[in-house]
Short mmCIF file of C-alpha atoms in Angstrom, two decimals:
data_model
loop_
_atom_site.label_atom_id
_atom_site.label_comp_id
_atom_site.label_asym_id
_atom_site.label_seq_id
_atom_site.Cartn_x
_atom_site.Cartn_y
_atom_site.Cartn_z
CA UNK A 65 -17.58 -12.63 29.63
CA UNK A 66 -19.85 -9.29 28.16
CA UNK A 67 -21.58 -10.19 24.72
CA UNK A 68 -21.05 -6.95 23.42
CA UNK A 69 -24.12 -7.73 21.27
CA UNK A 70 -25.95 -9.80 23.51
CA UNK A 71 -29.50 -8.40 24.87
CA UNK A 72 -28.93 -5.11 22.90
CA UNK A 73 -31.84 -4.49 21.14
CA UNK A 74 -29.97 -2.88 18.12
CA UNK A 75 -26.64 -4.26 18.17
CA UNK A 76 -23.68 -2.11 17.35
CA UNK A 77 -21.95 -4.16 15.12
CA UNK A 78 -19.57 -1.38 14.08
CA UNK A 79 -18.10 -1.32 18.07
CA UNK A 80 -17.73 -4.78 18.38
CA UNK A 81 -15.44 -4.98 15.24
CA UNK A 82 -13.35 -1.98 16.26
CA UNK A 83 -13.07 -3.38 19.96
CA UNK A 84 -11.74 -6.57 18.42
CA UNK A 85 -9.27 -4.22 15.91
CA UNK A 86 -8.01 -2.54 19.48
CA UNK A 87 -7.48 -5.73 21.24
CA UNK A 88 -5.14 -7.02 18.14
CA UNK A 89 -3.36 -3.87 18.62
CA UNK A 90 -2.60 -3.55 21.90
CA UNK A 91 -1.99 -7.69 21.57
CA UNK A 92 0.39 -6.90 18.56
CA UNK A 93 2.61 -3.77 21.41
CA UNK A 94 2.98 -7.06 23.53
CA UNK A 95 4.67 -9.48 21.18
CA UNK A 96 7.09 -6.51 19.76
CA UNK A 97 5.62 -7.46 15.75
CA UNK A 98 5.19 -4.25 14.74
CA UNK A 99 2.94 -0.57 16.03
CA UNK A 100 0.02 -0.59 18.18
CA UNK A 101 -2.60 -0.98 14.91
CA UNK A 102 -4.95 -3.80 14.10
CA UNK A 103 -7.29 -4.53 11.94
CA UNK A 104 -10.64 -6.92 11.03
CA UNK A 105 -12.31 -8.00 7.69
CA UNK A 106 -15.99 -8.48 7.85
CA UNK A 107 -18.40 -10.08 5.25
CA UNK A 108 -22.34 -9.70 5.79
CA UNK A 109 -21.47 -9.19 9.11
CA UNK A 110 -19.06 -12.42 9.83
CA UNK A 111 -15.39 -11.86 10.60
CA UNK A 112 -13.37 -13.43 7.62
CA UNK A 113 -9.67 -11.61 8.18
CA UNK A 114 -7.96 -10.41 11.27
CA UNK A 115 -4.58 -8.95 11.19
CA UNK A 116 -1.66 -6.97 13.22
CA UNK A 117 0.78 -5.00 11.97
CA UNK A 118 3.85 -6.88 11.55
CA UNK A 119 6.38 -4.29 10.29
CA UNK A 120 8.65 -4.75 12.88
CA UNK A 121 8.24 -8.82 12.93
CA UNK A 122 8.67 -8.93 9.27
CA UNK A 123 11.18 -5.99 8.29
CA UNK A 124 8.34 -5.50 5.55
CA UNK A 125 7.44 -1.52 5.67
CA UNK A 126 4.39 -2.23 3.99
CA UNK A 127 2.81 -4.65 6.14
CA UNK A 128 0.08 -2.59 7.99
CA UNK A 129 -2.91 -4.20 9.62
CA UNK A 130 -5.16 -3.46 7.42
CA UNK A 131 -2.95 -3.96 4.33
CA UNK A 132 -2.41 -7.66 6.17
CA UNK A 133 -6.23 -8.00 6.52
CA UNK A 134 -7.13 -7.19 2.84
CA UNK A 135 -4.34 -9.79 1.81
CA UNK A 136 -5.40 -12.59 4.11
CA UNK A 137 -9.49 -11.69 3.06
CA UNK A 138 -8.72 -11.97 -0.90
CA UNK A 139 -7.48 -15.25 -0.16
CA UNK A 140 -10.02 -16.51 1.76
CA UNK A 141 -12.65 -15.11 -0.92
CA UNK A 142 -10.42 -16.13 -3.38
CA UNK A 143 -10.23 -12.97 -5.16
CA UNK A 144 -8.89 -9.52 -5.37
CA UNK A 145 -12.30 -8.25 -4.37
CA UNK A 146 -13.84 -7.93 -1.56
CA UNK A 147 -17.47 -7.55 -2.61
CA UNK A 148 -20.23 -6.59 0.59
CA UNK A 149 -17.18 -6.11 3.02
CA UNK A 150 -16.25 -3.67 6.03
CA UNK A 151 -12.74 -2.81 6.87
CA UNK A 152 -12.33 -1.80 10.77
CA UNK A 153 -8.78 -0.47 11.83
CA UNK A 154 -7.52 0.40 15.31
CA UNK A 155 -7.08 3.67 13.76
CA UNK A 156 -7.70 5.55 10.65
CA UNK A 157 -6.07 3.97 8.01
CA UNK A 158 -2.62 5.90 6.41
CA UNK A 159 -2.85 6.73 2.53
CA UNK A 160 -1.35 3.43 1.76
CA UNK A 161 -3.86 1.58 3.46
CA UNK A 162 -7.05 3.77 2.28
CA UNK A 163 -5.86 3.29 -0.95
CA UNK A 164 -5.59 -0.70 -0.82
CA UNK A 165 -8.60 -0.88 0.02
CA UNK A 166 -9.93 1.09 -2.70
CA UNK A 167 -8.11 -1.37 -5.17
CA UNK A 168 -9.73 -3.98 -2.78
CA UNK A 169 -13.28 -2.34 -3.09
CA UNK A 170 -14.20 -2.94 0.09
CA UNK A 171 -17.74 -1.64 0.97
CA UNK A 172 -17.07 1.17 3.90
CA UNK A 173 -13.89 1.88 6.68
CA UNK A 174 -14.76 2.54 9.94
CA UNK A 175 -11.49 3.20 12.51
CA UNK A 176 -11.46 4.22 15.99
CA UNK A 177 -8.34 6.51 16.66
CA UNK A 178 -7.82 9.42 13.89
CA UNK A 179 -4.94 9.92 12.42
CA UNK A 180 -4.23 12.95 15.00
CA UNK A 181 -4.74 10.69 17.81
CA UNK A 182 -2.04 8.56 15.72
CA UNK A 183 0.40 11.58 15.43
CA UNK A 184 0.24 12.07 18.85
CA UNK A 185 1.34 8.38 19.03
CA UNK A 186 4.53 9.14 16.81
CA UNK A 187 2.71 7.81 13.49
CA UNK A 188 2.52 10.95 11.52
CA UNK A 189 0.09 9.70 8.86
CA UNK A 190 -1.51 13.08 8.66
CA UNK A 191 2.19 14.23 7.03
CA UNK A 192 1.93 11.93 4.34
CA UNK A 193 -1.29 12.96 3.65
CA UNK A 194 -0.12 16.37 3.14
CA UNK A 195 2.78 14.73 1.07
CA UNK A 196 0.95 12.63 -1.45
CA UNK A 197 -1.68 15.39 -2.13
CA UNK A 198 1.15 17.90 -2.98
CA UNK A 199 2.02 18.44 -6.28
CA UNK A 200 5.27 15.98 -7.39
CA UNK A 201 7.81 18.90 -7.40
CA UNK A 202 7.09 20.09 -3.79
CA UNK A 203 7.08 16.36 -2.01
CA UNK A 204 10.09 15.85 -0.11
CA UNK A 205 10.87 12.66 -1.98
CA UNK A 206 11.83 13.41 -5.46
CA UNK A 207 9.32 11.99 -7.86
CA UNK A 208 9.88 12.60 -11.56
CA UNK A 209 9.05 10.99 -14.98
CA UNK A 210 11.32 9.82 -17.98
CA UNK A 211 10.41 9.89 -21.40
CA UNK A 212 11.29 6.57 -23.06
CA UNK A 213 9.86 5.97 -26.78
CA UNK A 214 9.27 2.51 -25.82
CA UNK A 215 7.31 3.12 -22.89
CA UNK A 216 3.41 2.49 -24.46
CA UNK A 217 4.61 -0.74 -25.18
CA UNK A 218 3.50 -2.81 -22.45
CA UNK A 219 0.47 -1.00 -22.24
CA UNK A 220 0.07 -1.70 -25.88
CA UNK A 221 0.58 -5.47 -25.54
CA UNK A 222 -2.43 -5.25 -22.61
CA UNK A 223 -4.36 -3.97 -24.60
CA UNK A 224 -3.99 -6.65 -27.27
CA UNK A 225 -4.07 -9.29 -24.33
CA UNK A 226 -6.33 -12.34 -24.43
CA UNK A 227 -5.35 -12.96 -20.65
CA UNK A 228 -6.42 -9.10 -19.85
CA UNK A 229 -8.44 -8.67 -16.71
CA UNK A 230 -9.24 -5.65 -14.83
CA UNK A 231 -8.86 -5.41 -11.43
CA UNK B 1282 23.75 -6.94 -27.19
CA UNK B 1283 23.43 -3.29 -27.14
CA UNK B 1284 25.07 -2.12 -23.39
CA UNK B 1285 23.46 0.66 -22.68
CA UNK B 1286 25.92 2.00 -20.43
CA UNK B 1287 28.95 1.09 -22.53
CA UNK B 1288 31.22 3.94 -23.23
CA UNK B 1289 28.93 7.07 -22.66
CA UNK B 1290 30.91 9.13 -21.10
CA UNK B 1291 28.07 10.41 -18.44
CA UNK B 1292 25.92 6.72 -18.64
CA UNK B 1293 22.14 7.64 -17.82
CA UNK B 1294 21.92 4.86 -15.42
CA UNK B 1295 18.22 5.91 -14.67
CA UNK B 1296 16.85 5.17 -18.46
CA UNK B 1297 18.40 1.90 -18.15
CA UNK B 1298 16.90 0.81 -15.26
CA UNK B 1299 13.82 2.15 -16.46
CA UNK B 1300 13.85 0.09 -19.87
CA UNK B 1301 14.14 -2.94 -17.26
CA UNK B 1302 11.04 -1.60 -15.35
CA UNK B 1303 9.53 -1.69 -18.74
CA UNK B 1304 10.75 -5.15 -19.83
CA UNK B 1305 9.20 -6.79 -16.93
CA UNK B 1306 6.10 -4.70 -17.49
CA UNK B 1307 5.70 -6.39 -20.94
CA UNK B 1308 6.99 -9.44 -19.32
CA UNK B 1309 4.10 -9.42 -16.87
CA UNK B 1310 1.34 -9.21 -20.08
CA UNK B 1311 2.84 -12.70 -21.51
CA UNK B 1312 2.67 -14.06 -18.42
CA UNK B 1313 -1.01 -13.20 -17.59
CA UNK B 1314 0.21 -12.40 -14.22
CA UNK B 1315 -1.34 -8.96 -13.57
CA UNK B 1316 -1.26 -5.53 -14.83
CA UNK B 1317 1.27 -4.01 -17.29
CA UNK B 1318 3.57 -2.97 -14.30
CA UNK B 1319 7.13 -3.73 -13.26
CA UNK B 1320 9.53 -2.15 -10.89
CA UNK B 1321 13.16 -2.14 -10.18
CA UNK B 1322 15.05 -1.17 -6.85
CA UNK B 1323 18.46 0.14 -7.31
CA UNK B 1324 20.87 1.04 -3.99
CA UNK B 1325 24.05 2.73 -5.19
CA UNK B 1326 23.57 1.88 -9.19
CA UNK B 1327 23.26 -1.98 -7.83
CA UNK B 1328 19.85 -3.55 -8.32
CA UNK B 1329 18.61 -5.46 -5.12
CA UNK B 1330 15.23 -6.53 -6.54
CA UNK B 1331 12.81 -6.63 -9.37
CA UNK B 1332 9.08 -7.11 -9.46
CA UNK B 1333 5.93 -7.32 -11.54
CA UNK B 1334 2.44 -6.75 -10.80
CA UNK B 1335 0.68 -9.95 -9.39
CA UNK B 1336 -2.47 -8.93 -8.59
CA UNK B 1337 -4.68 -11.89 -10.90
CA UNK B 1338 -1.48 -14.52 -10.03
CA UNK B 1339 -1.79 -13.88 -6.43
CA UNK B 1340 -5.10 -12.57 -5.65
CA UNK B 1341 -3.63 -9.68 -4.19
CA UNK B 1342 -4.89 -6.38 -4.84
CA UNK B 1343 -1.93 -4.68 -3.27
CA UNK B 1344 0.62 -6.71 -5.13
CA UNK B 1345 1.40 -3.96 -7.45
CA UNK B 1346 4.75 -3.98 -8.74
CA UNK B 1347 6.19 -1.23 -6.62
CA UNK B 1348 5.10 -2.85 -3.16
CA UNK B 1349 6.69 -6.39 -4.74
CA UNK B 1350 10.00 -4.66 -5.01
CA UNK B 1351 9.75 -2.68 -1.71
CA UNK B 1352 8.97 -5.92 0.31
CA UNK B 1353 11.95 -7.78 -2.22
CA UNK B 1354 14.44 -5.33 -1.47
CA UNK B 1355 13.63 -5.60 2.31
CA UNK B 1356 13.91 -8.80 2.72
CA UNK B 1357 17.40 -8.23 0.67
CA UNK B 1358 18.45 -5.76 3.10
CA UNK B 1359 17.03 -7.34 6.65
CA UNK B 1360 15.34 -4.17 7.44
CA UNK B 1361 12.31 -2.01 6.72
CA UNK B 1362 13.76 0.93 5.78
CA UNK B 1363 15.69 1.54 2.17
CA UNK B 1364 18.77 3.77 2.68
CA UNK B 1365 20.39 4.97 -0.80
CA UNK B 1366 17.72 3.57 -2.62
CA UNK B 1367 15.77 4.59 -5.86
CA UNK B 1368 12.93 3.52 -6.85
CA UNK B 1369 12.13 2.99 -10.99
CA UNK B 1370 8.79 2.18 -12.06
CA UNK B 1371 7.50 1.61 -15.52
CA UNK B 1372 4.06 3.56 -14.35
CA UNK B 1373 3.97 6.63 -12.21
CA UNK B 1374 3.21 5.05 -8.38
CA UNK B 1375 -0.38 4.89 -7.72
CA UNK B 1376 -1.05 6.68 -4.14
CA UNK B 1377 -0.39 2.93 -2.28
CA UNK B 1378 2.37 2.61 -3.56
CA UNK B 1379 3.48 6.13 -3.28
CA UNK B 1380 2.89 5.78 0.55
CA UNK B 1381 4.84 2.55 0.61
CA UNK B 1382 7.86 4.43 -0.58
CA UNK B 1383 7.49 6.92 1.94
CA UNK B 1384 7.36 4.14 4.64
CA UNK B 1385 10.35 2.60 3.35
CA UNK B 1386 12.11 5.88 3.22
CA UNK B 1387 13.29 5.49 -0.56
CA UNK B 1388 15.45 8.45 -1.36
CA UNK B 1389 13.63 9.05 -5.04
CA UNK B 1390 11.13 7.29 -7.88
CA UNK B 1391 11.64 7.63 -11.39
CA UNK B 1392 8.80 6.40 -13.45
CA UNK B 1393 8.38 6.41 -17.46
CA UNK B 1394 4.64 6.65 -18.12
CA UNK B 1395 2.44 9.25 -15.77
CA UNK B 1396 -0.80 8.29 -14.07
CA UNK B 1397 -2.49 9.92 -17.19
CA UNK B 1398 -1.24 7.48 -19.92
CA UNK B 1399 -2.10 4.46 -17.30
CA UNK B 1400 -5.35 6.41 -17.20
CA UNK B 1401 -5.58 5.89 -21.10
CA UNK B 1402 -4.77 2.13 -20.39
CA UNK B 1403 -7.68 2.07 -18.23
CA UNK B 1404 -5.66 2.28 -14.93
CA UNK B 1405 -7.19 5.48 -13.18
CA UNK B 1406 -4.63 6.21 -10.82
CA UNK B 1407 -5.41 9.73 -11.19
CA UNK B 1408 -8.97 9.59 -9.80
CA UNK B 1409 -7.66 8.06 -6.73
CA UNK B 1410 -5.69 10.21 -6.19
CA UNK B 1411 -7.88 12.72 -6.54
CA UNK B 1412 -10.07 10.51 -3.78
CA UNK B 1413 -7.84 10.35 -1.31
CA UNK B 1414 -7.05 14.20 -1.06
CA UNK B 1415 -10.81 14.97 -0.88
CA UNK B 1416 -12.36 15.14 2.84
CA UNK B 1417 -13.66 11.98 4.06
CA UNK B 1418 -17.27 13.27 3.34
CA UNK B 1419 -17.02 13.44 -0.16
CA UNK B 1420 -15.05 9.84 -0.72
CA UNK B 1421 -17.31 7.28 -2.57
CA UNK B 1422 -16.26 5.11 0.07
CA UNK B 1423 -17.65 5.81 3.62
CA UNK B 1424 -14.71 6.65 6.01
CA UNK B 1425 -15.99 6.93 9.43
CA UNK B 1426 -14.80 7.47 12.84
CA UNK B 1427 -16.50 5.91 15.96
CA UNK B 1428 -15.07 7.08 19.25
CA UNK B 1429 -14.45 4.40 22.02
CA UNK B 1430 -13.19 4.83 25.90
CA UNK B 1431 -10.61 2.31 25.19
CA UNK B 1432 -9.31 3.72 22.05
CA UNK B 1433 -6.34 4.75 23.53
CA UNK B 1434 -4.90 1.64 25.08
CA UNK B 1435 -2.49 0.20 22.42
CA UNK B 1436 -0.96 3.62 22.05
CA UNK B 1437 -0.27 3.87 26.32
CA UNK B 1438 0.88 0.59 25.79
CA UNK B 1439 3.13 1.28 22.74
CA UNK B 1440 4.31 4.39 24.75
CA UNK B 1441 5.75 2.00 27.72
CA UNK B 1442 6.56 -0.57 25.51
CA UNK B 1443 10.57 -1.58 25.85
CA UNK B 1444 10.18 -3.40 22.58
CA UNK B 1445 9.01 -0.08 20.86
CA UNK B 1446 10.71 0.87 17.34
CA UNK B 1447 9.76 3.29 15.08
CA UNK B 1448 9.37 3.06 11.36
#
């Protein structure tokens, strides 16, 4: 078998990660789990998460490769950050997905199909970019805020909170 | 105890489940689970699940209390999407968990505080959001695309796939 990174004389690192990502994905089309998307975790270079989308598998809407990598990485690290890591998706990741792994602070993203590629796939991700970066009143899911007196108070108590911890 | 939709002649079922939203919010702060979040899911005026934010419990930057209830309510229902559903959180969505709405296909989200007093809390929702609607190039996280022959293989194969759903 090809060692992508044998005898090269400056590896790609980057390919081999997202060839690995595609192979999950087209693995994942096979067992029915979920869409043709994977996704890989690395740490200072070494693998530490792999994951498939398992939507389909799972009837869980928000289980995404790469949201399944950054879930199966914190636990391996042990924490809900993912200091010096790399997330590489089959394809770019939807604003779900970018956004997790902004909470996750993961280093850099690198993806192989855009999301046009993806749209032409049936995964209109480039849509719900559009949606999210709308203003609340023109989305076409209805979005709106409730005054409540009471609602500083659990932000009040956090605040106040020995146990406290931002993430 | 106080029912809050006892004899009002048009009950505002919405601030009620909102005031639960908020309850488990608080909730969450005793508990030292995670942030100051909770979320309700409510399919014709029933609730079908309730969640907090988990994030320091679980390790689990994505367990936000919004994606808890979406992956509750799922399971509740046996499928991925949410028909007749609304979503009530005690914070306005950040953009992940705005996107996992979308995938479920919630029909609307009522929150009580915006991203700007979660902002005050020293949740800055608002800058993210503000991150993910800029072009890649100007992210503080590096988004990148590499371009591969192969890209293209798990969508063919999603395309012929007989166990293809979409989602």
């Amino acid at each position: 078998m090809e060692n992508p990174l044998a005898g090269a004389p400056s590896p790609d690192i980057d390919l081999h990660f997202l060839r690995r990502a595609l192979n999950l994905a087209a693995e994942n089309v096979e067992r029915g789990d979920g869409g043709p998307f994977g996704a890989v975790i690395a740490q200072d270079g070494r693998v530490i998460a792999e994951a498939r989308n398992l939507v389909l598998a799972e009837n869980d809407p928000t289980a995404h490769a790469e949201i399944q990598a950054i879930r199966a990485a914190c636990r391996k690290v042990g924490h809900f950050h993912l200091e010096n890591c790399v997330l590489y998706a089959s394809s770019e990741p939807c604003p779900m997905c970018l956004a997790a792994a902004y909470w996750a602070r993961v280093t850099r993203i690198v993806y192989a199909n855009s999301r046009l590629q993806a749209a032409s796939a049936g995964f209109d991700d480039a849509d719900l970019y559009r949606e999210l970066c709308l203003p609340a009143a023109a989305r076409r899911i209805l979005v709106a805020q409730r005054t409540l007196a009471e609602a500083n108070a659990p932000f009040a108590a956090w605040h106040n909170s020995a146990k406290r911890q931002m993430y």
